[in-house]
Amino acid sequence: EAHFPKPHLGEPKELQSLKLQVAQENPLLISLTLPNLLGKDSIEVELIPEKKGLFLKHVEYQVTSERFKISVYRRYSDFDVFHELLLQRYAYRMVPALPPKRVLKGEREFIEGRRRGLGRFLNLVARHPFFSEDELVKTFLTFNGSDVQTKLRDAFRKMGDEFMTCRHATQAKDYLPVDIQSLFSASRELIRNIHTSFQKFRDRAERMAERSKENATDLLMLGKELGALGSDPLPVPSLDCSSNMWGDLRHSLHSLSSEFSLLADKAARKGRREEDDVVEQLNLFLDLLQSYKDLCERHEKGVLHEHQRALQKYTVMKRQMMSAAVQPKEQVEQLESRIVQQENAIQTMELRNYFSLFCAHQESQLVFTYLPITSHILGAFISSHVQGHREMGQVWASLHSKMSGLFPSSNGLQSPPLSPK
């Protein structure tokens, strides 16, 4: 009986890891889902009240990272330095913009809006697949020393920009599809359209949330007026039988004021839900899309523009070289040296241009990974209105029932018309 060697197939886990290695061979592709991104970290930014002096000199924020389980304290100037260094390090990535530094409207509203904006900025940064593991980000979220700005600058000096540290930077061209320019243009156009549409949606949702809060104020004031009317201490003069009716009616109106306070509370909650679950999430998504638009502009105005300038300079030097036959030998050698330097600069520019496209292609994938968040936002928008109308409907129904009990002679609350038909 022949004995054949038994092949060793390995463990299934080894095959699975081999499968993953094959899938990850192309570094251009990002295989992440929205839950992957949202699960990377969750950052809370809270305002620390300034107690010194009569005027608000500076605002401090408590920044809490769920991932690192730590809270640190930061001023706006710390955010500003962090943002500047992040942009220098990742010029070819989607770095979200910071909210404005100066007061644009009422101070309290502005400070609250800026707090929310800083929170969105940090959450987008902390969930970015490349930023999240960077020393700059870890330092900003965890360093508890006295001078975080110096610490951030020291960290940046050790690293430089992404082109200098990414192992795929000089081979980026090899990974790009042949139609990368048309893909870049198509992605840019589509994302621009999505941004425009969701900006309009955000504006409408913001107005609806504002109306819910205004409705709450109106209902509260209405209830207070009914309460004040019902508590009027003035005696009712004895005129006829209707005098006694007004006394009873006045007492009943006072008992209804609490129902209107409850309605006001429900309307205010609805407004806050719309602000937090809809408008704020829309702003997060819009901040992401705006950062992509900014990235596209940096690509065209930065890398491409510098490459074109370098080529123009090189052309001028070559012309000078061609007409340098009658010039002294030293000048010719200097010109030759400058041409070699410029050729090297152009080569670097070309490599950076391809790396910029490489990064832009990855960032486009990241935007599309975020797109399902729109269905979550729409769901929250609908749920908020369903819940709000249900809660307020219950109070209105209770109010209607109470009215029927208070005024049984009103025959089902059918009042005569105020004006003849």
Short mmCIF file of C-alpha atoms in Angstrom, two decimals:
data_model
loop_
_atom_site.label_atom_id
_atom_site.label_comp_id
_atom_site.label_asym_id
_atom_site.label_seq_id
_atom_site.Cartn_x
_atom_site.Cartn_y
_atom_site.Cartn_z
CA GLU A 1 0.00 0.00 0.00
CA ALA A 2 1.52 3.27 -1.12
CA HIS A 3 1.96 5.97 1.52
CA PHE A 4 1.32 9.42 0.09
CA PRO A 5 2.36 12.55 1.96
CA LYS A 6 -0.54 14.32 3.63
CA PRO A 7 -0.77 17.98 2.63
CA HIS A 8 -0.85 20.47 5.51
CA LEU A 9 -3.69 22.89 4.81
CA GLY A 10 -3.27 25.01 7.91
CA GLU A 11 -5.88 26.32 10.31
CA PRO A 12 -9.03 28.07 9.00
CA LYS A 13 -7.94 31.19 10.94
CA GLU A 14 -4.75 31.31 8.87
CA LEU A 15 -6.78 31.14 5.66
CA GLN A 16 -8.99 33.96 6.91
CA SER A 17 -5.97 36.15 7.68
CA LEU A 18 -4.57 35.34 4.21
CA LYS A 19 -7.89 36.42 2.69
CA LEU A 20 -7.72 39.70 4.64
CA GLN A 21 -4.15 40.31 3.48
CA VAL A 22 -5.21 39.95 -0.17
CA ALA A 23 -8.10 42.34 0.37
CA GLN A 24 -5.79 44.87 2.01
CA GLU A 25 -3.08 44.76 -0.64
CA ASN A 26 -4.35 47.90 -2.36
CA PRO A 27 -3.77 50.75 0.13
CA LEU A 28 -5.96 53.07 -1.95
CA LEU A 29 -9.12 51.31 -0.79
CA ILE A 30 -10.77 52.06 2.56
CA SER A 31 -12.96 49.21 3.80
CA LEU A 32 -14.80 50.83 6.70
CA THR A 33 -18.48 51.10 7.60
CA LEU A 34 -20.30 53.96 9.28
CA PRO A 35 -20.51 52.06 12.62
CA ASN A 36 -16.71 51.53 12.39
CA LEU A 37 -16.16 55.29 12.08
CA LEU A 38 -18.69 56.34 14.72
CA GLY A 39 -17.31 53.74 17.12
CA LYS A 40 -13.74 55.08 17.00
CA ASP A 41 -14.47 57.75 19.60
CA SER A 42 -17.13 60.07 20.98
CA ILE A 43 -16.00 63.49 22.19
CA GLU A 44 -17.93 65.75 24.55
CA VAL A 45 -17.06 69.46 24.71
CA GLU A 46 -18.54 71.31 27.68
CA LEU A 47 -18.23 74.96 28.66
CA ILE A 48 -16.39 75.79 31.89
CA PRO A 49 -17.91 79.01 33.29
CA GLU A 50 -15.45 81.88 33.78
CA LYS A 51 -15.84 83.30 37.28
CA LYS A 52 -13.03 85.88 37.38
CA GLY A 53 -13.93 89.52 36.82
CA LEU A 54 -17.09 91.16 35.58
CA PHE A 55 -16.43 90.52 31.89
CA LEU A 56 -15.82 87.24 30.09
CA LYS A 57 -12.11 87.42 29.19
CA HIS A 58 -11.68 83.92 27.86
CA VAL A 59 -13.70 80.73 27.65
CA GLU A 60 -12.39 77.33 28.69
CA TYR A 61 -13.73 73.99 27.52
CA GLN A 62 -13.69 70.55 29.11
CA VAL A 63 -12.91 67.99 26.40
CA THR A 64 -13.79 64.39 27.26
CA SER A 65 -12.78 61.43 25.07
CA GLU A 66 -14.69 58.18 25.46
CA ARG A 67 -11.82 56.28 23.82
CA PHE A 68 -9.08 57.57 26.13
CA LYS A 69 -11.32 57.83 29.22
CA ILE A 70 -9.90 61.23 30.12
CA SER A 71 -10.98 64.88 30.39
CA VAL A 72 -8.66 67.79 29.53
CA TYR A 73 -9.16 71.56 29.55
CA ARG A 74 -8.63 73.61 26.42
CA ARG A 75 -9.04 77.23 25.30
CA TYR A 76 -9.99 78.30 21.81
CA SER A 77 -6.34 79.26 21.13
CA ASP A 78 -5.37 75.62 21.82
CA PHE A 79 -7.91 74.46 19.23
CA ASP A 80 -6.52 77.08 16.82
CA VAL A 81 -2.92 75.82 17.10
CA PHE A 82 -4.08 72.18 16.88
CA HIS A 83 -6.09 72.94 13.73
CA GLU A 84 -3.20 74.82 12.11
CA LEU A 85 -0.73 71.96 12.76
CA LEU A 86 -3.25 69.33 11.64
CA LEU A 87 -3.71 71.21 8.37
CA GLN A 88 0.05 71.40 7.83
CA ARG A 89 0.49 67.71 8.58
CA TYR A 90 -2.53 66.55 6.54
CA ALA A 91 -2.82 69.12 3.75
CA TYR A 92 -4.14 66.39 1.41
CA ARG A 93 -6.91 65.23 3.79
CA MET A 94 -10.31 66.51 4.97
CA VAL A 95 -9.43 68.71 7.92
CA PRO A 96 -12.70 70.24 9.20
CA ALA A 97 -12.81 74.00 9.73
CA LEU A 98 -13.01 75.53 13.20
CA PRO A 99 -16.04 77.64 14.18
CA PRO A 100 -15.28 81.40 14.07
CA LYS A 101 -13.25 83.02 16.82
CA ARG A 102 -15.06 86.35 17.06
CA VAL A 103 -18.57 87.03 18.27
CA LEU A 104 -20.98 87.26 15.32
CA LYS A 105 -24.25 87.64 17.25
CA GLY A 106 -25.40 87.63 20.90
CA GLU A 107 -22.50 86.50 23.12
CA ARG A 108 -24.37 83.68 24.85
CA GLU A 109 -25.74 82.29 21.55
CA PHE A 110 -22.33 82.64 19.92
CA ILE A 111 -20.47 80.82 22.72
CA GLU A 112 -22.99 77.95 22.68
CA GLY A 113 -22.80 77.70 18.87
CA ARG A 114 -19.01 77.67 19.04
CA ARG A 115 -19.04 74.96 21.72
CA ARG A 116 -21.17 72.79 19.45
CA GLY A 117 -18.90 73.56 16.48
CA LEU A 118 -15.77 72.58 18.41
CA GLY A 119 -17.46 69.32 19.41
CA ARG A 120 -18.27 68.50 15.78
CA PHE A 121 -14.71 69.36 14.73
CA LEU A 122 -13.18 67.02 17.32
CA ASN A 123 -15.58 64.16 16.61
CA LEU A 124 -14.82 64.27 12.86
CA VAL A 125 -11.07 64.39 13.58
CA ALA A 126 -11.14 61.64 16.23
CA ARG A 127 -13.13 59.33 13.93
CA HIS A 128 -10.96 59.87 10.84
CA PRO A 129 -9.11 56.60 10.05
CA PHE A 130 -5.73 58.38 9.62
CA PHE A 131 -6.02 61.26 12.11
CA SER A 132 -7.27 59.04 14.93
CA GLU A 133 -3.91 57.27 15.34
CA ASP A 134 -1.80 60.41 14.93
CA GLU A 135 0.35 61.72 17.78
CA LEU A 136 -1.08 65.24 17.35
CA VAL A 137 -4.63 64.03 17.99
CA LYS A 138 -3.62 61.82 20.94
CA THR A 139 -1.70 64.73 22.47
CA PHE A 140 -4.59 67.16 22.13
CA LEU A 141 -7.10 64.72 23.65
CA THR A 142 -4.95 63.43 26.51
CA PHE A 143 -2.15 65.88 27.48
CA ASN A 144 -2.86 67.39 30.92
CA GLY A 145 0.25 69.57 31.21
CA SER A 146 0.36 73.35 31.45
CA ASP A 147 1.35 74.15 27.85
CA VAL A 148 -0.38 71.93 25.30
CA GLN A 149 0.51 74.25 22.41
CA THR A 150 4.27 73.72 22.88
CA LYS A 151 3.70 69.98 23.21
CA LEU A 152 1.73 69.95 19.94
CA ARG A 153 4.40 71.93 18.07
CA ASP A 154 7.13 69.60 19.36
CA ALA A 155 5.13 66.56 18.17
CA PHE A 156 4.67 68.10 14.71
CA ARG A 157 8.37 68.96 14.34
CA LYS A 158 9.27 65.31 14.91
CA MET A 159 6.88 64.12 12.17
CA GLY A 160 6.57 66.69 9.38
CA ASP A 161 3.79 66.41 6.80
CA GLU A 162 2.08 63.17 5.71
CA PHE A 163 3.95 62.97 2.39
CA MET A 164 7.21 62.58 4.32
CA THR A 165 5.90 59.82 6.64
CA CYS A 166 3.48 57.77 4.49
CA ARG A 167 5.17 54.66 3.08
CA HIS A 168 2.93 54.77 -0.01
CA ALA A 169 3.62 58.44 -0.85
CA THR A 170 6.25 57.94 -3.56
CA GLN A 171 4.37 54.98 -5.14
CA ALA A 172 0.94 56.66 -5.08
CA LYS A 173 0.81 56.85 -8.89
CA ASP A 174 1.05 53.04 -9.15
CA TYR A 175 -2.14 52.55 -7.14
CA LEU A 176 -4.26 55.19 -8.90
CA PRO A 177 -6.83 54.13 -11.55
CA VAL A 178 -6.10 55.43 -15.04
CA ASP A 179 -9.25 57.58 -15.01
CA ILE A 180 -8.45 59.20 -11.64
CA GLN A 181 -9.00 62.75 -12.93
CA SER A 182 -12.53 62.00 -14.18
CA LEU A 183 -13.29 60.11 -10.93
CA PHE A 184 -12.07 63.09 -8.93
CA SER A 185 -14.23 65.51 -10.96
CA ALA A 186 -17.32 63.27 -10.75
CA SER A 187 -16.96 62.81 -6.97
CA ARG A 188 -16.44 66.52 -6.49
CA GLU A 189 -19.56 67.43 -8.48
CA LEU A 190 -21.77 64.86 -6.75
CA ILE A 191 -20.60 65.82 -3.25
CA ARG A 192 -21.13 69.51 -4.08
CA ASN A 193 -24.76 68.75 -5.04
CA ILE A 194 -25.32 66.69 -1.87
CA HIS A 195 -23.89 69.55 0.20
CA THR A 196 -26.22 72.10 -1.43
CA SER A 197 -29.33 69.96 -0.86
CA PHE A 198 -28.56 69.10 2.75
CA GLN A 199 -27.68 72.71 3.50
CA LYS A 200 -31.22 73.66 2.46
CA PHE A 201 -32.63 70.78 4.51
CA ARG A 202 -30.62 71.96 7.55
CA ASP A 203 -31.90 75.53 7.15
CA ARG A 204 -35.53 74.32 7.07
CA ALA A 205 -35.01 71.94 10.01
CA GLU A 206 -33.39 74.78 11.97
CA ARG A 207 -36.38 77.05 11.32
CA MET A 208 -38.80 74.28 12.36
CA ALA A 209 -36.89 73.71 15.62
CA GLU A 210 -36.96 77.46 16.24
CA ARG A 211 -40.71 77.53 15.62
CA SER A 212 -41.20 74.69 18.13
CA LYS A 213 -39.37 76.76 20.76
CA GLU A 214 -41.38 79.87 19.84
CA ASN A 215 -44.56 77.79 20.08
CA ALA A 216 -43.48 76.70 23.57
CA THR A 217 -42.99 80.33 24.62
CA ASP A 218 -46.40 81.32 23.24
CA LEU A 219 -48.16 78.42 25.00
CA LEU A 220 -46.42 79.25 28.28
CA MET A 221 -47.42 82.92 28.04
CA LEU A 222 -50.97 81.95 27.14
CA GLY A 223 -51.15 79.72 30.22
CA LYS A 224 -49.76 82.51 32.41
CA GLU A 225 -52.36 84.93 31.07
CA LEU A 226 -55.15 82.45 31.82
CA GLY A 227 -53.69 81.92 35.30
CA ALA A 228 -53.46 85.66 35.92
CA LEU A 229 -57.01 86.18 34.68
CA GLY A 230 -58.28 83.38 36.89
CA SER A 231 -56.45 84.81 39.92
CA ASP A 232 -57.80 88.34 39.47
CA PRO A 233 -58.65 89.49 43.04
CA LEU A 234 -61.18 92.08 41.95
CA PRO A 235 -64.72 91.20 43.05
CA VAL A 236 -67.37 90.52 40.42
CA PRO A 237 -70.08 93.21 40.61
CA SER A 238 -73.68 91.98 41.06
CA LEU A 239 -75.30 93.00 37.81
CA ASP A 240 -77.39 90.08 36.62
CA CYS A 241 -77.21 86.32 36.39
CA SER A 242 -74.20 86.52 34.05
CA SER A 243 -72.11 87.91 36.91
CA ASN A 244 -72.13 84.57 38.71
CA MET A 245 -71.27 82.81 35.44
CA TRP A 246 -68.11 84.94 35.06
CA GLY A 247 -67.04 84.08 38.57
CA ASP A 248 -67.28 80.36 37.79
CA LEU A 249 -65.61 80.82 34.41
CA ARG A 250 -62.73 82.76 35.95
CA HIS A 251 -62.06 79.99 38.44
CA SER A 252 -62.13 77.41 35.63
CA LEU A 253 -59.66 79.39 33.50
CA HIS A 254 -57.13 79.33 36.36
CA SER A 255 -57.35 75.54 36.54
CA LEU A 256 -56.57 75.29 32.79
CA SER A 257 -53.30 77.28 32.99
CA SER A 258 -51.32 74.22 34.19
CA GLU A 259 -52.35 72.31 31.03
CA PHE A 260 -50.89 75.05 28.87
CA SER A 261 -47.65 74.95 30.90
CA LEU A 262 -47.47 71.23 30.18
CA LEU A 263 -48.07 71.88 26.46
CA ALA A 264 -45.27 74.47 26.52
CA ASP A 265 -42.92 71.92 28.12
CA LYS A 266 -43.73 69.31 25.43
CA ALA A 267 -43.20 71.85 22.63
CA ALA A 268 -39.86 72.96 24.15
CA ARG A 269 -38.70 69.34 24.39
CA LYS A 270 -39.65 68.80 20.76
CA GLY A 271 -37.59 71.85 19.78
CA ARG A 272 -34.56 70.62 21.75
CA ARG A 273 -34.83 67.14 20.20
CA GLU A 274 -34.91 68.67 16.72
CA GLU A 275 -31.86 70.79 17.56
CA ASP A 276 -29.80 67.95 19.07
CA ASP A 277 -30.85 64.93 16.98
CA VAL A 278 -31.52 66.58 13.62
CA VAL A 279 -29.95 70.03 13.18
CA GLU A 280 -26.74 69.17 15.05
CA GLN A 281 -26.27 65.91 13.11
CA LEU A 282 -26.95 67.74 9.85
CA ASN A 283 -24.29 70.30 10.83
CA LEU A 284 -21.82 67.47 11.50
CA PHE A 285 -22.50 65.99 8.05
CA LEU A 286 -22.27 69.43 6.40
CA ASP A 287 -18.95 70.13 8.19
CA LEU A 288 -17.62 66.90 6.68
CA LEU A 289 -18.82 67.80 3.17
CA GLN A 290 -17.41 71.33 3.47
CA SER A 291 -14.03 69.91 4.50
CA TYR A 292 -14.07 67.80 1.30
CA LYS A 293 -14.82 70.90 -0.78
CA ASP A 294 -11.96 72.74 0.96
CA LEU A 295 -9.67 69.79 0.23
CA CYS A 296 -10.50 69.94 -3.49
CA GLU A 297 -9.68 73.66 -3.53
CA ARG A 298 -6.37 73.05 -1.76
CA HIS A 299 -5.50 70.40 -4.34
CA GLU A 300 -6.13 72.75 -7.26
CA LYS A 301 -4.78 75.97 -5.77
CA GLY A 302 -1.93 74.32 -3.89
CA VAL A 303 -0.22 71.30 -5.43
CA LEU A 304 -1.32 71.85 -9.04
CA HIS A 305 -0.54 75.57 -8.92
CA GLU A 306 2.92 75.00 -7.43
CA HIS A 307 3.63 72.30 -10.02
CA GLN A 308 2.71 74.66 -12.86
CA ARG A 309 4.90 77.42 -11.43
CA ALA A 310 7.84 75.01 -11.12
CA LEU A 311 7.42 73.93 -14.76
CA GLN A 312 7.32 77.57 -15.92
CA LYS A 313 10.48 78.33 -13.97
CA TYR A 314 12.18 75.26 -15.47
CA THR A 315 11.22 76.37 -19.01
CA VAL A 316 12.75 79.82 -18.42
CA MET A 317 16.00 78.23 -17.16
CA LYS A 318 16.25 75.93 -20.20
CA ARG A 319 15.87 78.92 -22.50
CA GLN A 320 18.62 80.75 -20.60
CA MET A 321 20.80 77.66 -20.95
CA MET A 322 20.28 77.52 -24.71
CA SER A 323 21.40 81.14 -25.06
CA ALA A 324 24.32 80.79 -22.63
CA ALA A 325 26.95 79.75 -25.17
CA VAL A 326 28.68 83.15 -25.07
CA GLN A 327 28.56 83.50 -21.26
CA PRO A 328 31.46 82.75 -18.87
CA LYS A 329 31.96 79.12 -17.84
CA GLU A 330 31.13 79.77 -14.13
CA GLN A 331 27.71 81.27 -14.97
CA VAL A 332 26.91 78.32 -17.22
CA GLU A 333 27.82 75.84 -14.44
CA GLN A 334 25.67 77.74 -11.93
CA LEU A 335 22.75 77.63 -14.36
CA GLU A 336 23.23 73.90 -14.92
CA SER A 337 23.20 73.35 -11.14
CA ARG A 338 19.98 75.37 -10.78
CA ILE A 339 18.37 73.37 -13.61
CA VAL A 340 19.21 70.08 -11.83
CA GLN A 341 17.72 71.46 -8.59
CA GLN A 342 14.58 72.55 -10.44
CA GLU A 343 14.26 69.13 -12.09
CA ASN A 344 14.38 67.54 -8.63
CA ALA A 345 11.78 70.04 -7.38
CA ILE A 346 9.50 69.20 -10.33
CA GLN A 347 9.89 65.49 -9.66
CA THR A 348 8.91 66.03 -6.00
CA MET A 349 5.95 68.17 -7.12
CA GLU A 350 4.77 65.42 -9.45
CA LEU A 351 5.02 62.85 -6.67
CA ARG A 352 3.09 65.17 -4.34
CA ASN A 353 0.46 65.74 -7.02
CA TYR A 354 -0.15 61.98 -7.36
CA PHE A 355 -0.15 61.60 -3.57
CA SER A 356 -2.69 64.42 -3.32
CA LEU A 357 -4.96 62.58 -5.78
CA PHE A 358 -4.36 59.34 -3.87
CA CYS A 359 -5.51 60.99 -0.63
CA ALA A 360 -8.44 62.77 -2.31
CA HIS A 361 -9.64 59.40 -3.66
CA GLN A 362 -9.51 57.93 -0.15
CA GLU A 363 -11.33 60.95 1.30
CA SER A 364 -14.06 60.56 -1.35
CA GLN A 365 -14.56 56.99 -0.13
CA LEU A 366 -14.76 58.32 3.43
CA VAL A 367 -17.53 60.77 2.47
CA PHE A 368 -19.51 57.97 0.84
CA THR A 369 -19.01 55.84 3.97
CA TYR A 370 -20.65 58.66 5.93
CA LEU A 371 -23.63 58.99 3.54
CA PRO A 372 -25.87 56.46 5.40
CA ILE A 373 -25.93 58.95 8.29
CA THR A 374 -28.50 60.86 6.23
CA SER A 375 -31.04 58.06 6.73
CA HIS A 376 -30.37 58.18 10.49
CA ILE A 377 -30.97 61.94 10.47
CA LEU A 378 -34.19 61.63 8.46
CA GLY A 379 -35.36 58.91 10.85
CA ALA A 380 -34.63 61.16 13.84
CA PHE A 381 -36.47 64.03 12.13
CA ILE A 382 -39.61 61.93 11.57
CA SER A 383 -39.45 60.28 15.02
CA SER A 384 -39.15 63.66 16.71
CA HIS A 385 -42.31 64.90 15.02
CA VAL A 386 -44.21 61.66 15.69
CA GLN A 387 -43.25 61.79 19.38
CA GLY A 388 -43.89 65.53 19.69
CA HIS A 389 -47.32 65.42 18.07
CA ARG A 390 -48.30 62.33 20.08
CA GLU A 391 -47.27 63.88 23.42
CA MET A 392 -48.90 67.21 22.66
CA GLY A 393 -51.98 65.47 21.24
CA GLN A 394 -52.45 63.66 24.56
CA VAL A 395 -52.32 66.96 26.48
CA TRP A 396 -54.69 68.66 24.01
CA ALA A 397 -57.11 65.71 24.36
CA SER A 398 -56.93 66.00 28.15
CA LEU A 399 -57.54 69.73 27.85
CA HIS A 400 -60.53 69.11 25.59
CA SER A 401 -61.97 66.61 28.07
CA LYS A 402 -61.43 69.00 30.97
CA MET A 403 -63.15 71.81 29.07
CA SER A 404 -66.16 69.57 28.44
CA GLY A 405 -66.33 68.76 32.16
CA LEU A 406 -65.98 72.37 33.23
CA PHE A 407 -68.63 73.71 30.87
CA PRO A 408 -71.20 70.94 30.37
CA SER A 409 -73.83 73.42 29.22
CA SER A 410 -71.74 74.35 26.19
CA ASN A 411 -73.26 71.44 24.26
CA GLY A 412 -70.02 69.90 23.04
CA LEU A 413 -68.18 73.23 22.85
CA GLN A 414 -70.14 74.29 19.79
CA SER A 415 -69.97 78.07 19.99
CA PRO A 416 -72.14 80.33 17.91
CA PRO A 417 -70.35 81.96 14.95
CA LEU A 418 -68.60 85.24 15.73
CA SER A 419 -69.89 86.81 12.53
CA PRO A 420 -73.07 86.18 10.56
CA LYS A 421 -72.77 83.78 7.63
#
